[in-house]
Short mmCIF file of C-alpha atoms in Angstrom, two decimals:
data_model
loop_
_atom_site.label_atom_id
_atom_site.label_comp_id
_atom_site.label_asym_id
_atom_site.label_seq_id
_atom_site.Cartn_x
_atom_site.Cartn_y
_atom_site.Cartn_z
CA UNK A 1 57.96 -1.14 27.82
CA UNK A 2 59.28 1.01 25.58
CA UNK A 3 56.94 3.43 22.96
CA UNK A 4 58.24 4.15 19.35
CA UNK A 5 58.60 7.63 18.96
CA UNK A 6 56.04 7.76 15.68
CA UNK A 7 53.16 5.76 17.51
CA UNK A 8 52.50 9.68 18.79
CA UNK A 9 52.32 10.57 15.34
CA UNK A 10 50.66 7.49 13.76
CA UNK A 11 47.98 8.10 16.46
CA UNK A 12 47.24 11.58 15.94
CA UNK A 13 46.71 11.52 12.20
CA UNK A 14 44.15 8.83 12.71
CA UNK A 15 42.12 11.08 14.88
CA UNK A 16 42.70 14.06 12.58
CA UNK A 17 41.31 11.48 9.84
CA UNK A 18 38.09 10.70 12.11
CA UNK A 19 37.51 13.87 12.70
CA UNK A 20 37.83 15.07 9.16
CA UNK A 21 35.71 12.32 7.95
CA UNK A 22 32.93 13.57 10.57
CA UNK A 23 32.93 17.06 9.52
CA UNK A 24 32.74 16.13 5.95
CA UNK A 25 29.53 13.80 6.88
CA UNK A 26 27.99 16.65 9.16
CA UNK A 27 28.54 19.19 6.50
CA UNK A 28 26.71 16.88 3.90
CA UNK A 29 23.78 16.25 6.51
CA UNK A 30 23.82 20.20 7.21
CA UNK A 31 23.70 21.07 3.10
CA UNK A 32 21.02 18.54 2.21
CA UNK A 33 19.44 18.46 5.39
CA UNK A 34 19.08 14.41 5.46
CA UNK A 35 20.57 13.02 7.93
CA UNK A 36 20.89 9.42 6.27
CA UNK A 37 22.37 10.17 2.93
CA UNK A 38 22.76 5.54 2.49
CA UNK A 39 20.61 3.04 4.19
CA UNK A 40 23.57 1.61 6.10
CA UNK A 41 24.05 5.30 8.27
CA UNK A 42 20.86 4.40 10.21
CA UNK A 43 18.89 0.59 8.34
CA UNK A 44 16.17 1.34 11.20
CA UNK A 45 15.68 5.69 10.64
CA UNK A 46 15.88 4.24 6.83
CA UNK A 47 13.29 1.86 7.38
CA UNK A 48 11.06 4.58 9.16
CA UNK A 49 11.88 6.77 6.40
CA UNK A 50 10.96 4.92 3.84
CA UNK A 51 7.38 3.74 5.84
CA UNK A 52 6.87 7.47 6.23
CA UNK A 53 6.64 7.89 2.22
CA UNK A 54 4.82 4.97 1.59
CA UNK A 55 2.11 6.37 3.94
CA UNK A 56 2.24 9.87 2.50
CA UNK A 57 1.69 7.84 -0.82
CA UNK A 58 -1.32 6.49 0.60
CA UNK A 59 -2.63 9.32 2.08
CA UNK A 60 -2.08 11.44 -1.34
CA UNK A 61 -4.24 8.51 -3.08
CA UNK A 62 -6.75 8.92 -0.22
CA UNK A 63 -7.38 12.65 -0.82
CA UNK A 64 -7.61 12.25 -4.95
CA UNK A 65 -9.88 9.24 -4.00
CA UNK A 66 -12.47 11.28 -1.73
CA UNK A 67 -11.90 14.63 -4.27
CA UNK A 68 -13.31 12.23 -6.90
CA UNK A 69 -15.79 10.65 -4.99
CA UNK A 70 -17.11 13.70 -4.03
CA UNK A 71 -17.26 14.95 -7.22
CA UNK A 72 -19.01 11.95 -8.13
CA UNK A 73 -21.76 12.12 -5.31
CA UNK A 74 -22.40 15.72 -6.33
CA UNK A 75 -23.15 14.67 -10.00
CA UNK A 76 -25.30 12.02 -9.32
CA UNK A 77 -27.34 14.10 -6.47
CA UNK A 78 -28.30 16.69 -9.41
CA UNK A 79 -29.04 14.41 -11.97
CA UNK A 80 -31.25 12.16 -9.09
CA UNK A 81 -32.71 16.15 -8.06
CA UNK A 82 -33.57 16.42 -11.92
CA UNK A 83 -35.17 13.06 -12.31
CA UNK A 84 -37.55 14.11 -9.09
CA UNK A 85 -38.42 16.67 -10.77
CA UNK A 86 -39.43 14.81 -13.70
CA UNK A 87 -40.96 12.03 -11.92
CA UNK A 88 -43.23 14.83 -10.03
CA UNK A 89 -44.02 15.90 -14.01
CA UNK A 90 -44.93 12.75 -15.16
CA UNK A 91 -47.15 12.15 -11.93
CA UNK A 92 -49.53 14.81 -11.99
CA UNK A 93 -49.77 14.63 -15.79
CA UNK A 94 -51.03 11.39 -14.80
CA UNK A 95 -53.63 12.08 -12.64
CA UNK A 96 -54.69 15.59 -15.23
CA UNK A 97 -54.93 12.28 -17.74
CA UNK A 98 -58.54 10.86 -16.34
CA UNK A 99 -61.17 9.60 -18.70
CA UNK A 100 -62.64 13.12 -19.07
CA UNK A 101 -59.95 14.21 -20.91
CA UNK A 102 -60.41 15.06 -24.59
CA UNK A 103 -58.55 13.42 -27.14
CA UNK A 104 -56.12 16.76 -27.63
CA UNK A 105 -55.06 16.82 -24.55
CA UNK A 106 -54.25 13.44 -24.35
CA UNK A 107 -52.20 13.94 -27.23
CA UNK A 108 -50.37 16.49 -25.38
CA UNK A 109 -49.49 14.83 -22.35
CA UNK A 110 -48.32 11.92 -24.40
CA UNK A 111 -46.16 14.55 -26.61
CA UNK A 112 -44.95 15.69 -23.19
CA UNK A 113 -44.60 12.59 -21.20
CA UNK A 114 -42.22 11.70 -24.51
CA UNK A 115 -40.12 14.45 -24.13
CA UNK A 116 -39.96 14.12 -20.65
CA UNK A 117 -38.75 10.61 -20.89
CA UNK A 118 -36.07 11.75 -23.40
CA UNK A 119 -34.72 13.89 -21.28
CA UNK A 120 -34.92 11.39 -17.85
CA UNK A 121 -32.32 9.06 -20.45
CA UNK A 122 -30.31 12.19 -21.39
CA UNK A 123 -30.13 12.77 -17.69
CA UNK A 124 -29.35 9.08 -16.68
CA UNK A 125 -26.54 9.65 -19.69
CA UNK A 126 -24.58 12.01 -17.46
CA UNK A 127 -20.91 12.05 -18.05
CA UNK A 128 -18.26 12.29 -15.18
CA UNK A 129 -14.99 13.20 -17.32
CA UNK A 130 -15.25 9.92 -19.62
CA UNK A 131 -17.55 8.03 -17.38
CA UNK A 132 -20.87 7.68 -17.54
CA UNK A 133 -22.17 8.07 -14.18
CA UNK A 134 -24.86 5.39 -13.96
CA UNK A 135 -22.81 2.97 -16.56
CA UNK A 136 -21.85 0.61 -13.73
CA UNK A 137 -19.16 -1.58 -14.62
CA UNK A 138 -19.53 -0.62 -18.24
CA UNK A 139 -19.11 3.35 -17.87
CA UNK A 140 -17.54 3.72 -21.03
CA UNK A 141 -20.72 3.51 -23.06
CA UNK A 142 -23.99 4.95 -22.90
CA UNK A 143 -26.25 3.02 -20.09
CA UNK A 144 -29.89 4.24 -21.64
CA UNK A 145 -30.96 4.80 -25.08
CA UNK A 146 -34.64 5.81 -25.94
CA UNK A 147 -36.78 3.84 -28.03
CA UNK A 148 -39.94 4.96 -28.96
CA UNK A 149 -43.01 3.04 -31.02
CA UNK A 150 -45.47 5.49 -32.57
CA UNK A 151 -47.64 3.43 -32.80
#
């Protein structure tokens, strides 16, 4: 069997080729540091790849999810604390409103019990950026207004 003298040749620029080839893609993968730079290098390190952001995309919504949540929860915890505390008002001014008080004070505790329920409704009003907190499905408008009959 006889070998043609350029087969040699022919043989060794090939590898010199291959191996030029693989130091340009190892030099890319070393610069960039990714080591799939098209989804046909590796379709299954792709795939993971590409799984891996979609659950750091999750994970980021998670966080702004539970940030705002508990921003939320904080809000409505005060303004509940506040309405206690008006609720406690309104309970003993009950109870100081018996039959033997005079007409003034009776007066008075309604003048009170008035501004008290004012501000329970400003209170139930609370904003949370452009939500209204206790709004429900409708948080873009006011929940409560007061209405009040003199007579």
């Amino acid at each position: 069997m006889r070998i043609a003298g350029t087969s040699y040749n022919d043989s060794m620029i090939s590898q010199l080729n291959q191996l030029s080839a693989r130091q340009y893609q190892l030099q890319n993968q070393s610069s960039t540091g990714q080591t799939i730079s098209a989804p046909s290098d590796d379709p299954a390190g792709m795939m993971e790849a590409l799984n891996l952001q979609a659950d750091n995309s999750a994970v980021t919504q998670y966080a702004q999810n539970i940030t705002t949540l508990q921003n939320r929860a904080t809000i409505s915890g005060n303004a509940l604390s506040s309405l206690k505390t008006i609720s406690d008002r309104v309970g003993e001014i009950a109870t100081a409103a018996d039959g033997t008080a005079s007409p003034a004070q009776l007066q008075s505790y309604a003048s009170e019990v008035t501004q008290l329920i004012q501000q329970a409704a400003q209170i139930m009003n609370t904003k949370d950026g452009s939500q209204y907190v206790f709004g429900g499905t409708a948080s873009g408008s006011a929940p409560f207004a007061v209405s009040t009959d003199a007579s």
